[in-house]
PDB file of C-alpha atoms in Angstrom:
ATOM      1  CA  MET A  21      -0.002   0.003  -0.004  1.00 43.00           C
ATOM      2  CA  GLU A  22       2.981   2.303   0.119  1.00 46.00           C
ATOM      3  CA  ASN A  23       2.469   3.284  -3.542  1.00 49.00           C
ATOM      4  CA  ILE A  24      -1.118   4.465  -2.998  1.00 49.00           C
ATOM      5  CA  ARG A  25      -1.204   8.224  -3.369  1.00 68.00           C
ATOM      6  CA  LYS A  26      -4.552   8.736  -1.695  1.00 86.00           C
ATOM      7  CA  LYS A  27      -4.579  10.547   1.630  1.00 96.00           C
ATOM      8  CA  THR A  28      -4.626   7.958   4.403  1.00 98.00           C
ATOM      9  CA  VAL A  29      -6.776   8.082   7.527  1.00 98.00           C
ATOM     10  CA  PHE A  30      -6.938   5.884  10.590  1.00 99.00           C
ATOM     11  CA  ILE A  31     -10.073   6.449  12.645  1.00 99.00           C
ATOM     12  CA  THR A  32     -11.477   4.689  15.705  1.00 98.00           C
ATOM     13  CA  GLY A  33     -15.106   4.070  16.567  1.00 96.00           C
ATOM     14  CA  ILE A  34     -16.566   3.946  13.047  1.00 97.00           C
ATOM     15  CA  SER A  35     -19.620   1.807  13.783  1.00 95.00           C
ATOM     16  CA  SER A  36     -21.898   4.698  14.724  1.00 92.00           C
ATOM     17  CA  GLY A  37     -22.163   8.404  15.555  1.00 91.00           C
ATOM     18  CA  PHE A  38     -19.534  10.836  14.354  1.00 93.00           C
ATOM     19  CA  GLY A  39     -17.154   8.036  13.369  1.00 95.00           C
ATOM     20  CA  TYR A  40     -19.649   6.444  11.020  1.00 96.00           C
ATOM     21  CA  LEU A  41     -20.616   9.749   9.386  1.00 96.00           C
ATOM     22  CA  VAL A  42     -17.003  10.928   9.044  1.00 97.00           C
ATOM     23  CA  THR A  43     -15.972   7.624   7.451  1.00 97.00           C
ATOM     24  CA  LYS A  44     -18.770   7.934   4.869  1.00 96.00           C
ATOM     25  CA  MET A  45     -17.721  11.483   4.001  1.00 96.00           C
ATOM     26  CA  LEU A  46     -14.039  10.524   3.738  1.00 96.00           C
ATOM     27  CA  LEU A  47     -14.906   7.749   1.314  1.00 95.00           C
ATOM     28  CA  GLU A  48     -16.935  10.163  -0.783  1.00 93.00           C
ATOM     29  CA  LYS A  49     -13.803  12.346  -0.978  1.00 94.00           C
ATOM     30  CA  ASP A  50     -11.656   9.390  -2.069  1.00 92.00           C
ATOM     31  CA  TYR A  51      -9.548   8.947   1.082  1.00 95.00           C
ATOM     32  CA  LEU A  52      -8.086   5.599   1.998  1.00 96.00           C
ATOM     33  CA  VAL A  53      -9.645   4.809   5.389  1.00 97.00           C
ATOM     34  CA  VAL A  54      -8.640   2.234   7.941  1.00 98.00           C
ATOM     35  CA  GLY A  55     -11.295   2.002  10.645  1.00 98.00           C
ATOM     36  CA  ALA A  56     -11.244   0.411  14.089  1.00 98.00           C
ATOM     37  CA  LEU A  57     -14.438  -1.118  15.450  1.00 98.00           C
ATOM     38  CA  ARG A  58     -15.568  -4.079  17.494  1.00 96.00           C
ATOM     39  CA  GLY A  59     -16.381  -6.951  15.195  1.00 95.00           C
ATOM     40  CA  GLY A  60     -13.807  -6.045  12.575  1.00 95.00           C
ATOM     41  CA  GLU A  61     -14.257  -6.771   8.901  1.00 93.00           C
ATOM     42  CA  SER A  62     -17.477  -8.808   9.065  1.00 94.00           C
ATOM     43  CA  ARG A  63     -19.292  -6.155  11.093  1.00 96.00           C
ATOM     44  CA  GLY A  64     -17.711  -3.305   9.147  1.00 94.00           C
ATOM     45  CA  LYS A  65     -18.844  -4.689   5.797  1.00 93.00           C
ATOM     46  CA  GLU A  66     -22.347  -5.044   7.163  1.00 93.00           C
ATOM     47  CA  ILE A  67     -22.450  -1.470   8.496  1.00 94.00           C
ATOM     48  CA  PHE A  68     -20.898   0.022   5.344  1.00 93.00           C
ATOM     49  CA  ALA A  69     -22.559  -2.344   2.865  1.00 91.00           C
ATOM     50  CA  GLU A  70     -23.840   0.520   0.712  1.00 88.00           C
ATOM     51  CA  GLN A  71     -20.430   2.170   0.532  1.00 87.00           C
ATOM     52  CA  MET A  72     -18.623  -1.147  -0.134  1.00 85.00           C
ATOM     53  CA  ASP A  73     -20.789  -1.641  -3.221  1.00 79.00           C
ATOM     54  CA  LYS A  74     -19.701   1.728  -4.611  1.00 80.00           C
ATOM     55  CA  ILE A  75     -15.980   1.853  -3.823  1.00 76.00           C
ATOM     56  CA  ASN A  76     -12.851  -0.150  -4.357  1.00 66.00           C
ATOM     57  CA  ASN A  77     -12.670  -2.571  -1.430  1.00 66.00           C
ATOM     58  CA  LYS A  78      -9.134  -1.360  -0.775  1.00 76.00           C
ATOM     59  CA  SER A  79     -10.401   2.132   0.084  1.00 92.00           C
ATOM     60  CA  LEU A  80     -11.984   0.983   3.361  1.00 95.00           C
ATOM     61  CA  LEU A  81     -10.300  -1.503   5.626  1.00 96.00           C
ATOM     62  CA  PHE A  82     -11.383  -2.702   9.063  1.00 97.00           C
ATOM     63  CA  ILE A  83      -9.554  -3.738  12.211  1.00 98.00           C
ATOM     64  CA  ASP A  84     -11.289  -5.580  15.026  1.00 98.00           C
ATOM     65  CA  THR A  85     -10.372  -3.519  18.069  1.00 97.00           C
ATOM     66  CA  HIS A  86     -11.333  -3.353  21.736  1.00 97.00           C
ATOM     67  CA  LEU A  87      -9.702  -0.139  22.873  1.00 97.00           C
ATOM     68  CA  ASP A  88     -10.001  -1.032  26.562  1.00 96.00           C
ATOM     69  CA  GLN A  89      -7.905  -4.189  26.107  1.00 96.00           C
ATOM     70  CA  THR A  90      -4.123  -3.834  25.823  1.00 96.00           C
ATOM     71  CA  THR A  91      -3.632  -6.926  23.670  1.00 97.00           C
ATOM     72  CA  SER A  92      -6.311  -5.820  21.226  1.00 98.00           C
ATOM     73  CA  LEU A  93      -4.934  -2.265  21.099  1.00 98.00           C
ATOM     74  CA  ASN A  94      -1.424  -3.531  20.377  1.00 98.00           C
ATOM     75  CA  PHE A  95      -2.752  -5.787  17.611  1.00 98.00           C
ATOM     76  CA  CYS A  96      -4.556  -2.787  16.124  1.00 98.00           C
ATOM     77  CA  ILE A  97      -1.353  -0.718  16.154  1.00 98.00           C
ATOM     78  CA  GLU A  98       0.528  -3.552  14.395  1.00 98.00           C
ATOM     79  CA  GLN A  99      -2.172  -3.845  11.728  1.00 98.00           C
ATOM     80  CA  VAL A 100      -2.290  -0.089  11.086  1.00 98.00           C
ATOM     81  CA  SER A 101       1.492   0.034  10.853  1.00 98.00           C
ATOM     82  CA  GLN A 102       1.428  -2.673   8.186  1.00 98.00           C
ATOM     83  CA  LEU A 103      -1.568  -1.376   6.222  1.00 97.00           C
ATOM     84  CA  LEU A 104      -0.372   2.246   6.221  1.00 97.00           C
ATOM     85  CA  SER A 105       3.379   1.669   6.215  1.00 96.00           C
ATOM     86  CA  GLY A 106       3.816   4.519   3.773  1.00 96.00           C
ATOM     87  CA  GLY A 107       2.560   6.995   6.350  1.00 98.00           C
ATOM     88  CA  ILE A 108      -0.601   8.312   7.974  1.00 98.00           C
ATOM     89  CA  ASP A 109      -2.010  11.656   6.894  1.00 98.00           C
ATOM     90  CA  ILE A 110      -4.713  11.839   9.567  1.00 99.00           C
ATOM     91  CA  LEU A 111      -5.309  10.035  12.852  1.00 99.00           C
ATOM     92  CA  ILE A 112      -8.808  10.576  14.233  1.00 99.00           C
ATOM     93  CA  ASN A 113      -9.301   9.466  17.832  1.00 99.00           C
ATOM     94  CA  ASN A 114     -13.079   9.326  17.782  1.00 97.00           C
ATOM     95  CA  ALA A 115     -14.096   6.317  19.879  1.00 96.00           C
ATOM     96  CA  GLY A 116     -15.406   6.910  23.381  1.00 94.00           C
ATOM     97  CA  TYR A 117     -18.344   6.627  25.717  1.00 92.00           C
ATOM     98  CA  GLY A 118     -19.623   8.291  28.876  1.00 91.00           C
ATOM     99  CA  LEU A 119     -19.632   6.758  32.355  1.00 92.00           C
ATOM    100  CA  LEU A 120     -22.346   8.834  33.981  1.00 87.00           C
ATOM    101  CA  GLY A 121     -23.808   9.126  37.461  1.00 87.00           C
ATOM    102  CA  PRO A 122     -22.496   9.988  40.939  1.00 89.00           C
ATOM    103  CA  ILE A 123     -18.785   9.218  41.330  1.00 92.00           C
ATOM    104  CA  GLU A 124     -19.433   7.505  44.663  1.00 90.00           C
ATOM    105  CA  ILE A 125     -21.484   4.716  43.077  1.00 88.00           C
ATOM    106  CA  GLN A 126     -19.128   4.040  40.173  1.00 90.00           C
ATOM    107  CA  GLU A 127     -17.051   0.912  40.557  1.00 90.00           C
ATOM    108  CA  GLU A 128     -13.277   1.068  40.226  1.00 94.00           C
ATOM    109  CA  THR A 129     -13.405  -1.270  37.221  1.00 95.00           C
ATOM    110  CA  GLN A 130     -15.889   1.016  35.470  1.00 93.00           C
ATOM    111  CA  ILE A 131     -13.717   4.077  36.061  1.00 96.00           C
ATOM    112  CA  ARG A 132     -10.566   2.350  34.801  1.00 97.00           C
ATOM    113  CA  LEU A 133     -12.347   1.119  31.659  1.00 96.00           C
ATOM    114  CA  GLN A 134     -13.601   4.665  31.035  1.00 95.00           C
ATOM    115  CA  PHE A 135     -10.031   5.969  31.051  1.00 98.00           C
ATOM    116  CA  GLU A 136      -8.701   3.008  29.028  1.00 98.00           C
ATOM    117  CA  THR A 137     -11.118   3.808  26.207  1.00 97.00           C
ATOM    118  CA  ASN A 138     -11.329   7.605  26.358  1.00 97.00           C
ATOM    119  CA  PHE A 139      -7.762   8.502  27.309  1.00 98.00           C
ATOM    120  CA  PHE A 140      -5.135   5.748  27.357  1.00 98.00           C
ATOM    121  CA  ALA A 141      -6.123   4.234  24.002  1.00 98.00           C
ATOM    122  CA  PRO A 142      -5.894   7.583  22.149  1.00 98.00           C
ATOM    123  CA  LEU A 143      -2.669   8.432  23.982  1.00 99.00           C
ATOM    124  CA  PHE A 144      -0.941   5.156  23.043  1.00 98.00           C
ATOM    125  CA  LEU A 145      -2.256   5.237  19.459  1.00 99.00           C
ATOM    126  CA  ILE A 146      -0.641   8.657  19.107  1.00 99.00           C
ATOM    127  CA  LYS A 147       2.615   7.518  20.724  1.00 98.00           C
ATOM    128  CA  LYS A 148       2.991   4.375  18.602  1.00 98.00           C
ATOM    129  CA  LEU A 149       1.774   5.818  15.301  1.00 99.00           C
ATOM    130  CA  LEU A 150       3.661   9.114  15.455  1.00 99.00           C
ATOM    131  CA  PRO A 151       6.544   7.897  13.229  1.00 98.00           C
ATOM    132  CA  LEU A 152       4.024   7.163  10.460  1.00 98.00           C
ATOM    133  CA  ILE A 153       2.206  10.484  11.030  1.00 99.00           C
ATOM    134  CA  ARG A 154       5.493  12.376  11.002  1.00 98.00           C
ATOM    135  CA  LYS A 155       6.434  10.668   7.725  1.00 97.00           C
ATOM    136  CA  ARG A 156       3.501  12.439   6.029  1.00 97.00           C
ATOM    137  CA  GLN A 157       3.688  15.584   8.185  1.00 98.00           C
ATOM    138  CA  GLY A 158       0.146  14.601   9.106  1.00 98.00           C
ATOM    139  CA  ARG A 159      -2.346  15.652  11.732  1.00 99.00           C
ATOM    140  CA  ILE A 160      -4.158  14.265  14.754  1.00 99.00           C
ATOM    141  CA  LEU A 161      -7.792  15.005  15.561  1.00 99.00           C
ATOM    142  CA  ASN A 162      -8.936  14.133  19.089  1.00 99.00           C
ATOM    143  CA  LEU A 163     -12.658  14.057  19.829  1.00 97.00           C
ATOM    144  CA  SER A 164     -13.109  15.876  23.121  1.00 96.00           C
ATOM    145  CA  SER A 165     -16.306  17.516  24.411  1.00 93.00           C
ATOM    146  CA  LEU A 166     -17.592  20.663  26.054  1.00 91.00           C
ATOM    147  CA  VAL A 167     -17.125  18.708  29.304  1.00 91.00           C
ATOM    148  CA  GLY A 168     -13.428  18.694  28.447  1.00 94.00           C
ATOM    149  CA  PHE A 169     -13.303  22.295  29.649  1.00 94.00           C
ATOM    150  CA  ASN A 170     -16.446  22.541  31.805  1.00 90.00           C
ATOM    151  CA  VAL A 171     -17.803  20.190  34.462  1.00 90.00           C
ATOM    152  CA  PHE A 172     -21.330  18.956  35.153  1.00 87.00           C
ATOM    153  CA  PRO A 173     -22.593  16.828  38.031  1.00 89.00           C
ATOM    154  CA  PHE A 174     -22.877  13.115  37.188  1.00 89.00           C
ATOM    155  CA  TYR A 175     -20.412  13.660  34.321  1.00 91.00           C
ATOM    156  CA  GLY A 176     -17.340  13.706  36.607  1.00 94.00           C
ATOM    157  CA  THR A 177     -15.471  10.620  35.386  1.00 96.00           C
ATOM    158  CA  TYR A 178     -16.299  11.206  31.753  1.00 95.00           C
ATOM    159  CA  SER A 179     -15.333  14.856  32.110  1.00 96.00           C
ATOM    160  CA  ALA A 180     -12.010  13.893  33.715  1.00 98.00           C
ATOM    161  CA  SER A 181     -11.165  11.627  30.769  1.00 98.00           C
ATOM    162  CA  LYS A 182     -11.879  14.482  28.339  1.00 98.00           C
ATOM    163  CA  HIS A 183      -9.889  16.994  30.424  1.00 98.00           C
ATOM    164  CA  ALA A 184      -6.985  14.554  30.092  1.00 98.00           C
ATOM    165  CA  ILE A 185      -7.425  14.492  26.301  1.00 98.00           C
ATOM    166  CA  GLU A 186      -7.378  18.288  26.278  1.00 98.00           C
ATOM    167  CA  SER A 187      -4.118  18.306  28.229  1.00 98.00           C
ATOM    168  CA  ILE A 188      -2.206  15.903  25.996  1.00 98.00           C
ATOM    169  CA  THR A 189      -3.544  17.660  22.898  1.00 99.00           C
ATOM    170  CA  GLU A 190      -2.074  20.977  23.991  1.00 98.00           C
ATOM    171  CA  ALA A 191       1.178  19.383  25.160  1.00 99.00           C
ATOM    172  CA  LEU A 192       1.565  17.602  21.799  1.00 99.00           C
ATOM    173  CA  TYR A 193       0.760  20.829  19.959  1.00 98.00           C
ATOM    174  CA  TYR A 194       3.951  22.315  21.409  1.00 98.00           C
ATOM    175  CA  GLU A 195       6.024  19.141  21.103  1.00 98.00           C
ATOM    176  CA  LEU A 196       5.164  18.315  17.489  1.00 98.00           C
ATOM    177  CA  SER A 197       5.063  21.750  15.861  1.00 96.00           C
ATOM    178  CA  GLU A 198       8.702  21.614  14.760  1.00 96.00           C
ATOM    179  CA  PHE A 199       7.936  18.407  12.836  1.00 97.00           C
ATOM    180  CA  ASN A 200       4.972  20.042  11.042  1.00 97.00           C
ATOM    181  CA  VAL A 201       2.574  17.636  12.700  1.00 99.00           C
ATOM    182  CA  GLN A 202      -0.643  19.417  13.668  1.00 99.00           C
ATOM    183  CA  ILE A 203      -3.103  18.403  16.388  1.00 99.00           C
ATOM    184  CA  CYS A 204      -6.581  19.582  17.385  1.00 99.00           C
ATOM    185  CA  ALA A 205      -9.126  18.816  20.107  1.00 98.00           C
ATOM    186  CA  ILE A 206     -12.708  18.980  18.823  1.00 98.00           C
ATOM    187  CA  GLU A 207     -15.210  20.084  21.487  1.00 96.00           C
ATOM    188  CA  PRO A 208     -18.829  19.386  20.436  1.00 92.00           C
ATOM    189  CA  GLY A 209     -21.879  20.474  22.382  1.00 83.00           C
ATOM    190  CA  GLY A 210     -25.096  18.447  22.198  1.00 73.00           C
ATOM    191  CA  PHE A 211     -25.545  16.439  18.996  1.00 62.00           C
ATOM    192  CA  ARG A 212     -27.652  13.423  18.092  1.00 59.00           C
ATOM    193  CA  THR A 213     -25.311  10.458  18.187  1.00 56.00           C
ATOM    194  CA  ASN A 214     -25.535   7.208  20.097  1.00 60.00           C
ATOM    195  CA  PHE A 215     -23.791   8.790  23.100  1.00 58.00           C
ATOM    196  CA  SER A 216     -26.756   8.367  25.470  1.00 54.00           C
ATOM    197  CA  ALA A 217     -27.323   4.804  24.326  1.00 53.00           C
ATOM    198  CA  SER A 218     -23.645   3.891  24.731  1.00 56.00           C
ATOM    199  CA  SER A 219     -23.259   5.684  28.067  1.00 61.00           C
ATOM    200  CA  LYS A 220     -23.048   3.641  31.220  1.00 64.00           C
ATOM    201  CA  MET A 221     -24.462   4.519  34.632  1.00 65.00           C
ATOM    202  CA  GLY A 222     -22.875   3.634  37.951  1.00 61.00           C
ATOM    203  CA  LEU A 223     -24.642   0.848  39.813  1.00 58.00           C
ATOM    204  CA  LEU A 224     -27.005   1.435  42.737  1.00 57.00           C
ATOM    205  CA  ASP A 225     -25.980  -1.874  44.274  1.00 62.00           C
ATOM    206  CA  HIS A 226     -25.334  -0.727  47.844  1.00 64.00           C
ATOM    207  CA  PRO A 227     -28.054   0.442  50.252  1.00 70.00           C
ATOM    208  CA  GLU A 228     -26.165   3.634  51.104  1.00 66.00           C
ATOM    209  CA  HIS A 229     -26.140   4.591  47.453  1.00 71.00           C
ATOM    210  CA  ARG A 230     -29.933   4.817  47.379  1.00 79.00           C
ATOM    211  CA  MET A 231     -29.547   8.387  48.582  1.00 84.00           C
ATOM    212  CA  TYR A 232     -28.869   9.278  44.937  1.00 85.00           C
ATOM    213  CA  GLU A 233     -31.934   7.505  43.551  1.00 81.00           C
ATOM    214  CA  LYS A 234     -34.188  10.564  43.348  1.00 82.00           C
ATOM    215  CA  ARG A 235     -31.519  12.719  41.743  1.00 82.00           C
ATOM    216  CA  ILE A 236     -30.664   9.996  39.226  1.00 80.00           C
ATOM    217  CA  LYS A 237     -34.307   9.828  38.151  1.00 81.00           C
ATOM    218  CA  ARG A 238     -34.242  13.605  37.582  1.00 81.00           C
ATOM    219  CA  PHE A 239     -30.937  13.240  35.774  1.00 79.00           C
ATOM    220  CA  ASN A 240     -32.404  10.607  33.442  1.00 78.00           C
ATOM    221  CA  LYS A 241     -35.324  12.923  32.675  1.00 79.00           C
ATOM    222  CA  PHE A 242     -32.791  15.656  31.908  1.00 75.00           C
ATOM    223  CA  LEU A 243     -30.930  13.341  29.516  1.00 73.00           C
ATOM    224  CA  ASN A 244     -34.190  12.483  27.759  1.00 74.00           C
ATOM    225  CA  TYR A 245     -35.002  16.178  27.450  1.00 73.00           C
ATOM    226  CA  VAL A 246     -31.561  16.891  25.983  1.00 68.00           C
ATOM    227  CA  GLN A 247     -32.018  14.100  23.435  1.00 68.00           C
ATOM    228  CA  GLU A 248     -35.456  15.299  22.383  1.00 69.00           C
ATOM    229  CA  LYS A 249     -35.110  19.099  22.524  1.00 63.00           C
ATOM    230  CA  ILE A 250     -31.486  20.192  22.475  1.00 58.00           C
ATOM    231  CA  GLU A 251     -29.353  17.776  20.502  1.00 55.00           C
ATOM    232  CA  LYS A 252     -28.724  18.819  16.907  1.00 73.00           C
ATOM    233  CA  ASP A 253     -27.828  17.168  13.621  1.00 80.00           C
ATOM    234  CA  PRO A 254     -24.424  15.454  14.008  1.00 85.00           C
ATOM    235  CA  VAL A 255     -23.611  16.307  10.383  1.00 90.00           C
ATOM    236  CA  ILE A 256     -22.586  19.747  11.686  1.00 90.00           C
ATOM    237  CA  VAL A 257     -19.723  18.148  13.609  1.00 93.00           C
ATOM    238  CA  THR A 258     -18.968  15.754  10.787  1.00 95.00           C
ATOM    239  CA  LYS A 259     -18.491  18.625   8.344  1.00 95.00           C
ATOM    240  CA  LYS A 260     -16.220  20.416  10.795  1.00 96.00           C
ATOM    241  CA  ILE A 261     -14.060  17.288  11.124  1.00 97.00           C
ATOM    242  CA  ILE A 262     -13.777  17.055   7.317  1.00 98.00           C
ATOM    243  CA  GLU A 263     -12.796  20.752   7.231  1.00 98.00           C
ATOM    244  CA  LEU A 264     -10.048  20.007   9.753  1.00 98.00           C
ATOM    245  CA  CYS A 265      -8.884  17.100   7.605  1.00 98.00           C
ATOM    246  CA  GLU A 266      -8.520  19.356   4.569  1.00 97.00           C
ATOM    247  CA  ALA A 267      -7.500  22.736   6.004  1.00 97.00           C
ATOM    248  CA  LYS A 268      -3.910  23.853   5.541  1.00 96.00           C
ATOM    249  CA  LYS A 269      -3.606  25.008   9.148  1.00 97.00           C
ATOM    250  CA  ILE A 270      -5.727  23.871  12.083  1.00 98.00           C
ATOM    251  CA  PRO A 271      -6.149  25.359  15.593  1.00 98.00           C
ATOM    252  CA  VAL A 272      -5.363  23.461  18.758  1.00 98.00           C
ATOM    253  CA  ARG A 273      -9.052  23.542  19.784  1.00 97.00           C
ATOM    254  CA  VAL A 274     -12.337  23.849  17.914  1.00 96.00           C
ATOM    255  CA  ARG A 275     -15.722  24.236  19.604  1.00 95.00           C
ATOM    256  CA  VAL A 276     -18.826  23.123  17.688  1.00 92.00           C
ATOM    257  CA  GLY A 277     -22.384  24.055  18.610  1.00 85.00           C
ATOM    258  CA  PHE A 278     -24.077  26.723  20.709  1.00 83.00           C
ATOM    259  CA  GLU A 279     -23.650  24.910  24.049  1.00 84.00           C
ATOM    260  CA  ALA A 280     -19.899  24.577  23.577  1.00 87.00           C
ATOM    261  CA  HIS A 281     -19.424  28.224  22.634  1.00 89.00           C
ATOM    262  CA  PHE A 282     -21.764  29.472  25.389  1.00 86.00           C
ATOM    263  CA  ASN A 283     -20.047  27.461  28.127  1.00 85.00           C
ATOM    264  CA  TRP A 284     -16.616  28.572  26.914  1.00 90.00           C
ATOM    265  CA  ILE A 285     -17.600  32.252  26.968  1.00 92.00           C
ATOM    266  CA  LEU A 286     -19.260  31.871  30.373  1.00 88.00           C
ATOM    267  CA  LYS A 287     -16.133  30.314  31.803  1.00 90.00           C
ATOM    268  CA  LYS A 288     -13.899  33.017  30.367  1.00 90.00           C
ATOM    269  CA  ILE A 289     -15.842  36.127  31.401  1.00 93.00           C
ATOM    270  CA  MET A 290     -17.188  35.100  34.793  1.00 92.00           C
ATOM    271  CA  PRO A 291     -15.115  34.800  38.002  1.00 94.00           C
ATOM    272  CA  ASP A 292     -14.686  31.122  38.766  1.00 92.00           C
ATOM    273  CA  GLN A 293     -16.355  31.020  42.173  1.00 94.00           C
ATOM    274  CA  LEU A 294     -19.353  33.061  40.978  1.00 94.00           C
ATOM    275  CA  ARG A 295     -19.759  30.784  37.931  1.00 91.00           C
ATOM    276  CA  ILE A 296     -19.650  27.679  40.119  1.00 92.00           C
ATOM    277  CA  LYS A 297     -22.249  29.088  42.550  1.00 93.00           C
ATOM    278  CA  ILE A 298     -24.591  29.990  39.674  1.00 91.00           C
ATOM    279  CA  GLN A 299     -24.154  26.623  38.006  1.00 88.00           C
ATOM    280  CA  ASP A 300     -24.737  24.824  41.293  1.00 90.00           C
ATOM    281  CA  TRP A 301     -28.025  26.703  41.753  1.00 90.00           C
ATOM    282  CA  LEU A 302     -29.071  25.936  38.172  1.00 84.00           C
ATOM    283  CA  TYR A 303     -28.288  22.250  38.463  1.00 82.00           C
ATOM    284  CA  LYS A 304     -30.134  21.829  41.755  1.00 82.00           C
ATOM    285  CA  THR A 305     -33.118  23.923  40.664  1.00 81.00           C
ATOM    286  CA  PHE A 306     -33.731  22.619  37.169  1.00 71.00           C
ATOM    287  CA  PHE A 307     -31.817  19.451  36.450  1.00 67.00           C
ATOM    288  CA  PHE A 308     -30.686  17.414  39.437  1.00 64.00           C
TER     289      PHE A 308
END
């Protein structure tokens, strides 16, 4: 594959949401895409059956990957290194999910798996694939979130994983600039993906945790409201990701959607303690 002149992309989490939509758009623009998903080639061909009928089968390749398992992640890295040995133009760390609910009721295993998928997997993919990215003077796009710079109750663990992504993105921005490797954290607000469906809630399996039961019910109502009334067409984010794939220069952070921009402005113009007091009142009064 080293002789292929198409731009090459490795993207995680292509089975649904932003990853699925971005992969479709990349194929329409004649990129060579290697996608990571659970179930690998058989599941990938099923999900992208329509696209596979239209394109050269060598334009979309699949790797069976469980990002929260070290052995699987290492296998994925080996496969990508072989398939894209000529270099990687774009690495898109898209895969992730939300562990939601009160931190107290989340099990240690759940928290560790959250960080394995949302933080450690992207970090080690970047580390191991950087020689191939540097070969093409490529770029890295990390899917973050508005909770990567702001914090909401019951989003604590998920938010922490995205704050970590924000930190390594900025650090790598400084470290890689002399090699002409660009990196960007994408911070979407509320968009209709399978996030709510793929999110996991901490378990109310101890009697003392029942103190959260009423608030969790209100929280679930809030999530349903967000899904029905607030979340917007994910194509908006998809188009922004494609823009970042094709732009000559990219910023270290990009916010997408009203909620992301509003929360960013609020955090910048308002004294921290005042903002926290106001948010605490809002959460308790209307949401939780």
